[in-house]
Amino acid sequence: MACGIAEDRKVRRRVIRGLRKQVQSPTLKSKGELAEMRRAGRLEHRILERMATMAVPGVTTAEMNAVAEQMIAEAGAEPLFKGQKHAQARFPFPTALCTSVNDEVVHGIPSDRTLAPGDIVSVDCGVRLNGFCGDAAVTFAIGEIGARTRRLLEVTHAALDLAIREMRPGRWWSEIAASMQALVETAGFSVVREFVGHGIGREMHEEPKVPNYVARGRRREDFLLKPGMTLAVEPMVTMGAGGVQYKDNSGWPVVTRDGSRAAHFEHTLAVTATGVEVLTGGAEDGTETG
Ligand code: MG
Ligand code: MG
């Protein structure tokens, strides 16, 4: 006799329900998997620390990328962004880092552009080490920056810190997102809506989507925080009224529509029994917020 799920409707329904659940709910990581993600996170932290020392007037974003690529190779890791594709992209993403300067929000491509005093650069780096991913970003000030730009960086960083403080099992993500959005908007800035954070693990982008704002249309995607969830939380904030567009027909750099500046801070976080562990924070036990 053939054995198949079609023979028993009840069993078939149960299997389909199980599959749906698998697709919709994020995977919870085991202790061993978290240990691997911690290793990837520590590499991320080392790279971004190095980028912090390079982020001075006169450096080019291509130079920053070259050092990051070397560090990734030396660690035996693989860059996650290099080779990424999407429907509107004219070519696969060419580098390990995204370097987004001033009005660029995300997906800036490293180039020979020399950074000048007063510029800001958002450096986003993703790696896979021993099969597990880390994803983190920092916006650096190049030399002295204006007061309002400094405020933009402070507020965006504060939105990420707020999420780290507020996240714990049993809370809905939308509660955290609402707090982040309120912090940003109270400061007179706007949360980017076109791009959101994400689950992360063996793949860079896993379920669920992790928006930095709340909206009626996103209610169905809301989720409860559970121990073992690993999420890349990444507020992207613009100085102006919001709204982004592609910079050119490459389908890569995303800029603000009004030309205002943007900032981006990201950490890979693991929900623990009582809060979160910052996997890309640099501490041995991962609890420090880098
Ligand atoms: Mg990232
Ligand atoms: Mg990310």
PDB file of C-alpha atoms and ligand atoms in Angstrom:
ATOM      1  CA  MET A   1       0.000   0.000   0.000  1.00  0.00           C
ATOM      2  CA  ALA A   2       1.228   3.453  -0.858  1.00  0.00           C
ATOM      3  CA  CYS A   3       1.823   5.773   1.973  1.00  0.00           C
ATOM      4  CA  GLY A   4       0.860   9.411   1.416  1.00  0.00           C
ATOM      5  CA  ILE A   5      -0.650  12.303   3.294  1.00  0.00           C
ATOM      6  CA  ALA A   6      -3.458  12.567   0.718  1.00  0.00           C
ATOM      7  CA  GLU A   7      -4.926   9.343   2.100  1.00  0.00           C
ATOM      8  CA  ASP A   8      -5.900  10.845   5.403  1.00  0.00           C
ATOM      9  CA  ARG A   9      -7.479  14.284   5.291  1.00  0.00           C
ATOM     10  CA  LYS A  10      -6.975  14.887   8.995  1.00  0.00           C
ATOM     11  CA  VAL A  11      -3.283  14.127   8.773  1.00  0.00           C
ATOM     12  CA  ARG A  12      -2.996  16.241   5.634  1.00  0.00           C
ATOM     13  CA  ARG A  13      -4.603  19.220   7.358  1.00  0.00           C
ATOM     14  CA  ARG A  14      -2.247  18.827  10.300  1.00  0.00           C
ATOM     15  CA  VAL A  15       0.791  18.716   8.003  1.00  0.00           C
ATOM     16  CA  ILE A  16      -0.344  21.809   6.083  1.00  0.00           C
ATOM     17  CA  ARG A  17      -0.945  23.671   9.358  1.00  0.00           C
ATOM     18  CA  GLY A  18       2.550  22.691  10.475  1.00  0.00           C
ATOM     19  CA  LEU A  19       4.096  23.890   7.221  1.00  0.00           C
ATOM     20  CA  ARG A  20       2.239  27.210   7.458  1.00  0.00           C
ATOM     21  CA  LYS A  21       3.486  27.647  10.990  1.00  0.00           C
ATOM     22  CA  GLN A  22       7.036  26.965   9.829  1.00  0.00           C
ATOM     23  CA  VAL A  23       6.779  29.642   7.148  1.00  0.00           C
ATOM     24  CA  GLN A  24       5.158  32.260   9.360  1.00  0.00           C
ATOM     25  CA  SER A  25       6.887  31.970  12.687  1.00  0.00           C
ATOM     26  CA  PRO A  26      10.578  32.629  13.183  1.00  0.00           C
ATOM     27  CA  THR A  27      12.810  29.733  14.121  1.00  0.00           C
ATOM     28  CA  LEU A  28      13.964  29.677  17.739  1.00  0.00           C
ATOM     29  CA  LYS A  29      17.689  29.085  17.995  1.00  0.00           C
ATOM     30  CA  SER A  30      19.232  26.405  20.178  1.00  0.00           C
ATOM     31  CA  LYS A  31      22.114  27.095  22.590  1.00  0.00           C
ATOM     32  CA  GLY A  32      24.572  25.711  20.047  1.00  0.00           C
ATOM     33  CA  GLU A  33      23.171  27.870  17.261  1.00  0.00           C
ATOM     34  CA  LEU A  34      23.319  30.956  19.484  1.00  0.00           C
ATOM     35  CA  ALA A  35      26.967  30.196  20.246  1.00  0.00           C
ATOM     36  CA  GLU A  36      27.674  30.223  16.485  1.00  0.00           C
ATOM     37  CA  MET A  37      25.738  33.457  16.017  1.00  0.00           C
ATOM     38  CA  ARG A  38      27.766  34.999  18.854  1.00  0.00           C
ATOM     39  CA  ARG A  39      30.950  34.183  16.904  1.00  0.00           C
ATOM     40  CA  ALA A  40      29.599  35.816  13.738  1.00  0.00           C
ATOM     41  CA  GLY A  41      28.482  38.787  15.852  1.00  0.00           C
ATOM     42  CA  ARG A  42      31.932  39.220  17.377  1.00  0.00           C
ATOM     43  CA  LEU A  43      33.490  39.330  13.907  1.00  0.00           C
ATOM     44  CA  GLU A  44      30.943  41.975  12.910  1.00  0.00           C
ATOM     45  CA  HIS A  45      31.858  44.026  15.955  1.00  0.00           C
ATOM     46  CA  ARG A  46      35.586  43.797  15.180  1.00  0.00           C
ATOM     47  CA  ILE A  47      35.000  44.959  11.611  1.00  0.00           C
ATOM     48  CA  LEU A  48      32.866  47.922  12.634  1.00  0.00           C
ATOM     49  CA  GLU A  49      35.379  48.903  15.344  1.00  0.00           C
ATOM     50  CA  ARG A  50      38.045  48.960  12.638  1.00  0.00           C
ATOM     51  CA  MET A  51      35.774  50.995  10.369  1.00  0.00           C
ATOM     52  CA  ALA A  52      35.362  53.517  13.219  1.00  0.00           C
ATOM     53  CA  THR A  53      39.120  54.120  13.210  1.00  0.00           C
ATOM     54  CA  MET A  54      39.097  54.567   9.407  1.00  0.00           C
ATOM     55  CA  ALA A  55      36.157  56.973   9.327  1.00  0.00           C
ATOM     56  CA  VAL A  56      38.179  60.197   9.093  1.00  0.00           C
ATOM     57  CA  PRO A  57      38.442  62.940   6.458  1.00  0.00           C
ATOM     58  CA  GLY A  58      40.318  61.794   3.347  1.00  0.00           C
ATOM     59  CA  VAL A  59      39.324  58.128   3.448  1.00  0.00           C
ATOM     60  CA  THR A  60      37.414  56.600   0.549  1.00  0.00           C
ATOM     61  CA  THR A  61      34.570  54.161   1.046  1.00  0.00           C
ATOM     62  CA  ALA A  62      36.405  51.744  -1.298  1.00  0.00           C
ATOM     63  CA  GLU A  63      39.347  51.730   1.149  1.00  0.00           C
ATOM     64  CA  MET A  64      36.997  50.905   4.022  1.00  0.00           C
ATOM     65  CA  ASN A  65      35.462  48.083   2.003  1.00  0.00           C
ATOM     66  CA  ALA A  66      38.884  46.634   1.086  1.00  0.00           C
ATOM     67  CA  VAL A  67      39.840  46.364   4.771  1.00  0.00           C
ATOM     68  CA  ALA A  68      36.472  44.834   5.685  1.00  0.00           C
ATOM     69  CA  GLU A  69      36.764  42.260   2.880  1.00  0.00           C
ATOM     70  CA  GLN A  70      40.247  41.322   4.078  1.00  0.00           C
ATOM     71  CA  MET A  71      39.059  40.891   7.682  1.00  0.00           C
ATOM     72  CA  ILE A  72      36.141  38.719   6.530  1.00  0.00           C
ATOM     73  CA  ALA A  73      38.437  36.531   4.405  1.00  0.00           C
ATOM     74  CA  GLU A  74      41.020  36.186   7.194  1.00  0.00           C
ATOM     75  CA  ALA A  75      38.301  35.057   9.598  1.00  0.00           C
ATOM     76  CA  GLY A  76      37.213  32.360   7.132  1.00  0.00           C
ATOM     77  CA  ALA A  77      33.814  34.035   6.836  1.00  0.00           C
ATOM     78  CA  GLU A  78      31.757  35.013   3.824  1.00  0.00           C
ATOM     79  CA  PRO A  79      30.387  38.496   3.028  1.00  0.00           C
ATOM     80  CA  LEU A  80      26.589  38.439   2.856  1.00  0.00           C
ATOM     81  CA  PHE A  81      25.865  41.472   0.708  1.00  0.00           C
ATOM     82  CA  LYS A  82      28.283  40.691  -2.135  1.00  0.00           C
ATOM     83  CA  GLY A  83      26.322  39.046  -4.931  1.00  0.00           C
ATOM     84  CA  GLN A  84      22.857  39.900  -3.525  1.00  0.00           C
ATOM     85  CA  LYS A  85      20.230  40.446  -6.213  1.00  0.00           C
ATOM     86  CA  HIS A  86      16.703  41.857  -6.335  1.00  0.00           C
ATOM     87  CA  ALA A  87      14.158  42.444  -9.057  1.00  0.00           C
ATOM     88  CA  GLN A  88      15.032  46.101  -9.707  1.00  0.00           C
ATOM     89  CA  ALA A  89      18.827  45.675  -9.476  1.00  0.00           C
ATOM     90  CA  ARG A  90      20.815  45.997 -12.710  1.00  0.00           C
ATOM     91  CA  PHE A  91      23.711  43.946 -11.271  1.00  0.00           C
ATOM     92  CA  PRO A  92      24.469  41.885  -8.155  1.00  0.00           C
ATOM     93  CA  PHE A  93      25.674  43.946  -5.200  1.00  0.00           C
ATOM     94  CA  PRO A  94      29.437  44.247  -5.781  1.00  0.00           C
ATOM     95  CA  THR A  95      30.992  44.617  -2.310  1.00  0.00           C
ATOM     96  CA  ALA A  96      31.025  43.341   1.281  1.00  0.00           C
ATOM     97  CA  LEU A  97      30.048  46.693   2.790  1.00  0.00           C
ATOM     98  CA  CYS A  98      27.204  49.039   2.057  1.00  0.00           C
ATOM     99  CA  THR A  99      28.513  52.575   2.544  1.00  0.00           C
ATOM    100  CA  SER A 100      25.757  55.173   2.384  1.00  0.00           C
ATOM    101  CA  VAL A 101      26.897  58.807   2.474  1.00  0.00           C
ATOM    102  CA  ASN A 102      24.808  61.816   3.625  1.00  0.00           C
ATOM    103  CA  ASP A 103      21.431  61.578   1.819  1.00  0.00           C
ATOM    104  CA  GLU A 104      21.994  57.890   0.997  1.00  0.00           C
ATOM    105  CA  VAL A 105      19.881  55.765   3.353  1.00  0.00           C
ATOM    106  CA  VAL A 106      21.009  52.207   2.576  1.00  0.00           C
ATOM    107  CA  HIS A 107      22.748  50.134  -0.137  1.00  0.00           C
ATOM    108  CA  GLY A 108      25.366  52.748  -1.027  1.00  0.00           C
ATOM    109  CA  ILE A 109      28.174  51.195  -3.083  1.00  0.00           C
ATOM    110  CA  PRO A 110      31.769  51.789  -1.914  1.00  0.00           C
ATOM    111  CA  SER A 111      33.654  54.009  -4.379  1.00  0.00           C
ATOM    112  CA  ASP A 112      36.663  56.300  -4.767  1.00  0.00           C
ATOM    113  CA  ARG A 113      34.638  59.149  -3.288  1.00  0.00           C
ATOM    114  CA  THR A 114      36.746  60.844  -0.614  1.00  0.00           C
ATOM    115  CA  LEU A 115      34.889  61.584   2.602  1.00  0.00           C
ATOM    116  CA  ALA A 116      35.174  65.198   3.790  1.00  0.00           C
ATOM    117  CA  PRO A 117      34.707  66.850   7.185  1.00  0.00           C
ATOM    118  CA  GLY A 118      30.992  67.239   7.880  1.00  0.00           C
ATOM    119  CA  ASP A 119      29.988  64.100   5.935  1.00  0.00           C
ATOM    120  CA  ILE A 120      28.306  61.113   7.533  1.00  0.00           C
ATOM    121  CA  VAL A 121      28.643  57.525   6.319  1.00  0.00           C
ATOM    122  CA  SER A 122      26.432  54.591   7.267  1.00  0.00           C
ATOM    123  CA  VAL A 123      28.506  51.423   7.149  1.00  0.00           C
ATOM    124  CA  ASP A 124      26.459  48.219   7.007  1.00  0.00           C
ATOM    125  CA  CYS A 125      28.197  44.850   7.146  1.00  0.00           C
ATOM    126  CA  GLY A 126      26.862  41.297   6.994  1.00  0.00           C
ATOM    127  CA  VAL A 127      28.848  38.081   7.402  1.00  0.00           C
ATOM    128  CA  ARG A 128      28.256  34.357   7.562  1.00  0.00           C
ATOM    129  CA  LEU A 129      30.664  32.401   9.773  1.00  0.00           C
ATOM    130  CA  ASN A 130      30.365  28.623  10.279  1.00  0.00           C
ATOM    131  CA  GLY A 131      26.922  28.743   8.679  1.00  0.00           C
ATOM    132  CA  PHE A 132      25.437  31.557  10.805  1.00  0.00           C
ATOM    133  CA  CYS A 133      24.915  35.217  10.014  1.00  0.00           C
ATOM    134  CA  GLY A 134      25.547  38.546  11.693  1.00  0.00           C
ATOM    135  CA  ASP A 135      24.316  41.912  10.447  1.00  0.00           C
ATOM    136  CA  ALA A 136      25.163  45.306  11.957  1.00  0.00           C
ATOM    137  CA  ALA A 137      25.445  48.946  10.914  1.00  0.00           C
ATOM    138  CA  VAL A 138      26.787  52.210  12.315  1.00  0.00           C
ATOM    139  CA  THR A 139      26.601  55.767  11.002  1.00  0.00           C
ATOM    140  CA  PHE A 140      29.950  57.498  11.482  1.00  0.00           C
ATOM    141  CA  ALA A 141      30.598  61.242  11.595  1.00  0.00           C
ATOM    142  CA  ILE A 142      33.535  62.357   9.436  1.00  0.00           C
ATOM    143  CA  GLY A 143      35.396  65.039  11.385  1.00  0.00           C
ATOM    144  CA  GLU A 144      33.227  67.771  12.834  1.00  0.00           C
ATOM    145  CA  ILE A 145      29.561  67.579  11.843  1.00  0.00           C
ATOM    146  CA  GLY A 146      26.784  70.134  12.270  1.00  0.00           C
ATOM    147  CA  ALA A 147      24.583  70.130  15.376  1.00  0.00           C
ATOM    148  CA  ARG A 148      21.465  68.898  13.583  1.00  0.00           C
ATOM    149  CA  THR A 149      23.328  66.049  11.907  1.00  0.00           C
ATOM    150  CA  ARG A 150      24.805  65.080  15.290  1.00  0.00           C
ATOM    151  CA  ARG A 151      21.276  65.034  16.694  1.00  0.00           C
ATOM    152  CA  LEU A 152      20.161  62.768  13.826  1.00  0.00           C
ATOM    153  CA  LEU A 153      22.897  60.269  14.720  1.00  0.00           C
ATOM    154  CA  GLU A 154      22.115  60.467  18.457  1.00  0.00           C
ATOM    155  CA  VAL A 155      18.391  59.943  17.948  1.00  0.00           C
ATOM    156  CA  THR A 156      18.826  56.998  15.565  1.00  0.00           C
ATOM    157  CA  HIS A 157      21.282  55.351  17.971  1.00  0.00           C
ATOM    158  CA  ALA A 158      18.895  56.061  20.846  1.00  0.00           C
ATOM    159  CA  ALA A 159      16.053  54.347  18.956  1.00  0.00           C
ATOM    160  CA  LEU A 160      18.147  51.160  18.729  1.00  0.00           C
ATOM    161  CA  ASP A 161      19.166  51.430  22.404  1.00  0.00           C
ATOM    162  CA  LEU A 162      15.522  51.857  23.352  1.00  0.00           C
ATOM    163  CA  ALA A 163      14.601  48.653  21.525  1.00  0.00           C
ATOM    164  CA  ILE A 164      17.437  46.803  23.289  1.00  0.00           C
ATOM    165  CA  ARG A 165      16.191  48.020  26.694  1.00  0.00           C
ATOM    166  CA  GLU A 166      12.519  47.333  26.015  1.00  0.00           C
ATOM    167  CA  MET A 167      12.647  43.938  24.284  1.00  0.00           C
ATOM    168  CA  ARG A 168      11.795  40.922  26.422  1.00  0.00           C
ATOM    169  CA  PRO A 169       9.727  37.750  26.095  1.00  0.00           C
ATOM    170  CA  GLY A 170       5.985  38.301  26.129  1.00  0.00           C
ATOM    171  CA  ARG A 171       6.044  41.752  24.561  1.00  0.00           C
ATOM    172  CA  TRP A 172       4.645  42.365  21.099  1.00  0.00           C
ATOM    173  CA  TRP A 173       7.127  43.760  18.594  1.00  0.00           C
ATOM    174  CA  SER A 174       4.626  46.539  17.747  1.00  0.00           C
ATOM    175  CA  GLU A 175       4.969  47.916  21.311  1.00  0.00           C
ATOM    176  CA  ILE A 176       8.707  48.305  20.798  1.00  0.00           C
ATOM    177  CA  ALA A 177       8.268  49.719  17.278  1.00  0.00           C
ATOM    178  CA  ALA A 178       5.764  52.300  18.562  1.00  0.00           C
ATOM    179  CA  SER A 179       8.265  53.473  21.216  1.00  0.00           C
ATOM    180  CA  MET A 180      11.044  53.785  18.624  1.00  0.00           C
ATOM    181  CA  GLN A 181       8.799  55.702  16.250  1.00  0.00           C
ATOM    182  CA  ALA A 182       7.650  58.073  19.018  1.00  0.00           C
ATOM    183  CA  LEU A 183      11.251  58.796  20.027  1.00  0.00           C
ATOM    184  CA  VAL A 184      12.237  59.602  16.430  1.00  0.00           C
ATOM    185  CA  GLU A 185       9.184  61.708  15.614  1.00  0.00           C
ATOM    186  CA  THR A 186       9.340  63.653  18.900  1.00  0.00           C
ATOM    187  CA  ALA A 187      12.843  64.719  17.836  1.00  0.00           C
ATOM    188  CA  GLY A 188      11.393  66.050  14.545  1.00  0.00           C
ATOM    189  CA  PHE A 189      12.782  63.294  12.314  1.00  0.00           C
ATOM    190  CA  SER A 190      11.132  60.520  10.261  1.00  0.00           C
ATOM    191  CA  VAL A 191      11.339  56.727  10.380  1.00  0.00           C
ATOM    192  CA  VAL A 192      12.065  55.068   7.035  1.00  0.00           C
ATOM    193  CA  ARG A 193       9.112  52.840   6.113  1.00  0.00           C
ATOM    194  CA  GLU A 194      10.355  51.324   2.878  1.00  0.00           C
ATOM    195  CA  PHE A 195      12.987  49.193   4.634  1.00  0.00           C
ATOM    196  CA  VAL A 196      12.667  47.190   7.833  1.00  0.00           C
ATOM    197  CA  GLY A 197      14.666  44.865  10.076  1.00  0.00           C
ATOM    198  CA  HIS A 198      14.384  41.094   9.860  1.00  0.00           C
ATOM    199  CA  GLY A 199      14.839  37.732  11.474  1.00  0.00           C
ATOM    200  CA  ILE A 200      18.352  36.341  10.983  1.00  0.00           C
ATOM    201  CA  GLY A 201      20.071  32.985  11.454  1.00  0.00           C
ATOM    202  CA  ARG A 202      21.429  30.618   8.846  1.00  0.00           C
ATOM    203  CA  GLU A 203      20.103  33.149   6.324  1.00  0.00           C
ATOM    204  CA  MET A 204      20.536  36.910   6.459  1.00  0.00           C
ATOM    205  CA  HIS A 205      16.828  37.490   5.909  1.00  0.00           C
ATOM    206  CA  GLU A 206      14.508  35.201   7.843  1.00  0.00           C
ATOM    207  CA  GLU A 207      11.003  35.692   9.196  1.00  0.00           C
ATOM    208  CA  PRO A 208       9.672  37.898  10.716  1.00  0.00           C
ATOM    209  CA  LYS A 209       9.814  41.421   9.304  1.00  0.00           C
ATOM    210  CA  VAL A 210      10.873  43.885  12.007  1.00  0.00           C
ATOM    211  CA  PRO A 211       9.576  47.379  11.148  1.00  0.00           C
ATOM    212  CA  ASN A 212      10.644  50.474  13.088  1.00  0.00           C
ATOM    213  CA  TYR A 213       7.146  51.963  13.047  1.00  0.00           C
ATOM    214  CA  VAL A 214       3.555  50.871  13.473  1.00  0.00           C
ATOM    215  CA  ALA A 215       0.856  50.966  10.816  1.00  0.00           C
ATOM    216  CA  ARG A 216      -2.554  49.433  10.394  1.00  0.00           C
ATOM    217  CA  GLY A 217      -1.333  47.535   7.335  1.00  0.00           C
ATOM    218  CA  ARG A 218       1.396  45.793   9.333  1.00  0.00           C
ATOM    219  CA  ARG A 219      -0.837  44.536  12.178  1.00  0.00           C
ATOM    220  CA  ARG A 220      -1.083  41.029  10.785  1.00  0.00           C
ATOM    221  CA  GLU A 221       2.721  40.727  10.786  1.00  0.00           C
ATOM    222  CA  ASP A 222       3.026  41.584  14.495  1.00  0.00           C
ATOM    223  CA  PHE A 223       4.681  38.929  16.656  1.00  0.00           C
ATOM    224  CA  LEU A 224       5.360  38.091  20.288  1.00  0.00           C
ATOM    225  CA  LEU A 225       8.983  38.094  21.401  1.00  0.00           C
ATOM    226  CA  LYS A 226      10.156  34.644  22.507  1.00  0.00           C
ATOM    227  CA  PRO A 227      13.466  33.389  23.930  1.00  0.00           C
ATOM    228  CA  GLY A 228      15.687  32.072  21.141  1.00  0.00           C
ATOM    229  CA  MET A 229      14.439  34.509  18.497  1.00  0.00           C
ATOM    230  CA  THR A 230      17.271  36.255  16.676  1.00  0.00           C
ATOM    231  CA  LEU A 231      16.438  39.563  15.050  1.00  0.00           C
ATOM    232  CA  ALA A 232      18.342  42.269  13.186  1.00  0.00           C
ATOM    233  CA  VAL A 233      16.872  45.496  14.559  1.00  0.00           C
ATOM    234  CA  GLU A 234      17.845  48.453  12.402  1.00  0.00           C
ATOM    235  CA  PRO A 235      16.261  51.885  12.709  1.00  0.00           C
ATOM    236  CA  MET A 236      16.769  54.034   9.606  1.00  0.00           C
ATOM    237  CA  VAL A 237      15.925  57.685  10.213  1.00  0.00           C
ATOM    238  CA  THR A 238      15.784  60.723   7.928  1.00  0.00           C
ATOM    239  CA  MET A 239      16.031  64.385   8.842  1.00  0.00           C
ATOM    240  CA  GLY A 240      13.243  65.465   6.549  1.00  0.00           C
ATOM    241  CA  ALA A 241       9.653  64.425   6.003  1.00  0.00           C
ATOM    242  CA  GLY A 242      10.494  60.880   4.889  1.00  0.00           C
ATOM    243  CA  GLY A 243      10.166  59.091   1.566  1.00  0.00           C
ATOM    244  CA  VAL A 244      13.007  57.416  -0.296  1.00  0.00           C
ATOM    245  CA  GLN A 245      13.876  56.568  -3.890  1.00  0.00           C
ATOM    246  CA  TYR A 246      16.630  54.886  -5.874  1.00  0.00           C
ATOM    247  CA  LYS A 247      19.520  57.234  -6.546  1.00  0.00           C
ATOM    248  CA  ASP A 248      20.003  55.948 -10.087  1.00  0.00           C
ATOM    249  CA  ASN A 249      18.937  53.153 -12.401  1.00  0.00           C
ATOM    250  CA  SER A 250      21.310  50.612 -10.794  1.00  0.00           C
ATOM    251  CA  GLY A 251      18.599  49.745  -8.273  1.00  0.00           C
ATOM    252  CA  TRP A 252      21.091  49.968  -5.398  1.00  0.00           C
ATOM    253  CA  PRO A 253      21.740  53.214  -3.510  1.00  0.00           C
ATOM    254  CA  VAL A 254      18.559  54.433  -1.832  1.00  0.00           C
ATOM    255  CA  VAL A 255      18.416  58.181  -1.118  1.00  0.00           C
ATOM    256  CA  THR A 256      15.956  60.443   0.660  1.00  0.00           C
ATOM    257  CA  ARG A 257      13.497  62.007  -1.759  1.00  0.00           C
ATOM    258  CA  ASP A 258      13.959  65.477  -0.237  1.00  0.00           C
ATOM    259  CA  GLY A 259      17.778  65.309  -0.179  1.00  0.00           C
ATOM    260  CA  SER A 260      17.892  65.368   3.627  1.00  0.00           C
ATOM    261  CA  ARG A 261      20.407  63.243   5.499  1.00  0.00           C
ATOM    262  CA  ALA A 262      19.776  59.764   6.863  1.00  0.00           C
ATOM    263  CA  ALA A 263      21.260  57.603   9.626  1.00  0.00           C
ATOM    264  CA  HIS A 264      21.198  53.849  10.251  1.00  0.00           C
ATOM    265  CA  PHE A 265      22.172  51.797  13.292  1.00  0.00           C
ATOM    266  CA  GLU A 266      21.744  48.026  13.480  1.00  0.00           C
ATOM    267  CA  HIS A 267      22.506  45.170  15.849  1.00  0.00           C
ATOM    268  CA  THR A 268      21.818  41.452  15.649  1.00  0.00           C
ATOM    269  CA  LEU A 269      19.960  40.585  18.876  1.00  0.00           C
ATOM    270  CA  ALA A 270      18.922  37.344  20.567  1.00  0.00           C
ATOM    271  CA  VAL A 271      15.863  37.366  22.822  1.00  0.00           C
ATOM    272  CA  THR A 272      16.806  35.771  26.168  1.00  0.00           C
ATOM    273  CA  ALA A 273      14.667  34.675  29.151  1.00  0.00           C
ATOM    274  CA  THR A 274      14.684  38.205  30.557  1.00  0.00           C
ATOM    275  CA  GLY A 275      15.636  40.614  27.753  1.00  0.00           C
ATOM    276  CA  VAL A 276      18.040  40.567  24.835  1.00  0.00           C
ATOM    277  CA  GLU A 277      21.660  39.723  24.199  1.00  0.00           C
ATOM    278  CA  VAL A 278      23.413  42.002  21.711  1.00  0.00           C
ATOM    279  CA  LEU A 279      25.246  39.476  19.544  1.00  0.00           C
ATOM    280  CA  THR A 280      27.078  42.174  17.554  1.00  0.00           C
ATOM    281  CA  GLY A 281      27.849  44.260  20.683  1.00  0.00           C
ATOM    282  CA  GLY A 282      31.403  43.060  21.179  1.00  0.00           C
ATOM    283  CA  ALA A 283      31.239  41.737  24.756  1.00  0.00           C
ATOM    284  CA  GLU A 284      32.358  38.174  25.424  1.00  0.00           C
ATOM    285  CA  ASP A 285      28.887  37.314  26.710  1.00  0.00           C
ATOM    286  CA  GLY A 286      27.397  39.681  24.168  1.00  0.00           C
ATOM    287  CA  THR A 287      25.482  41.828  26.647  1.00  0.00           C
ATOM    288  CA  GLU A 288      27.213  45.124  25.970  1.00  0.00           C
ATOM    289  CA  THR A 289      25.666  47.506  23.477  1.00  0.00           C
ATOM    290  CA  GLY A 290      28.414  48.537  21.097  1.00  0.00           C
TER     291      GLY A 290
HETATM  292 MG    MG B   1      22.599  45.400   7.789  1.00  0.00          MG
HETATM  293 MG    MG B   2      19.818  43.974   8.301  1.00  0.00          MG
END
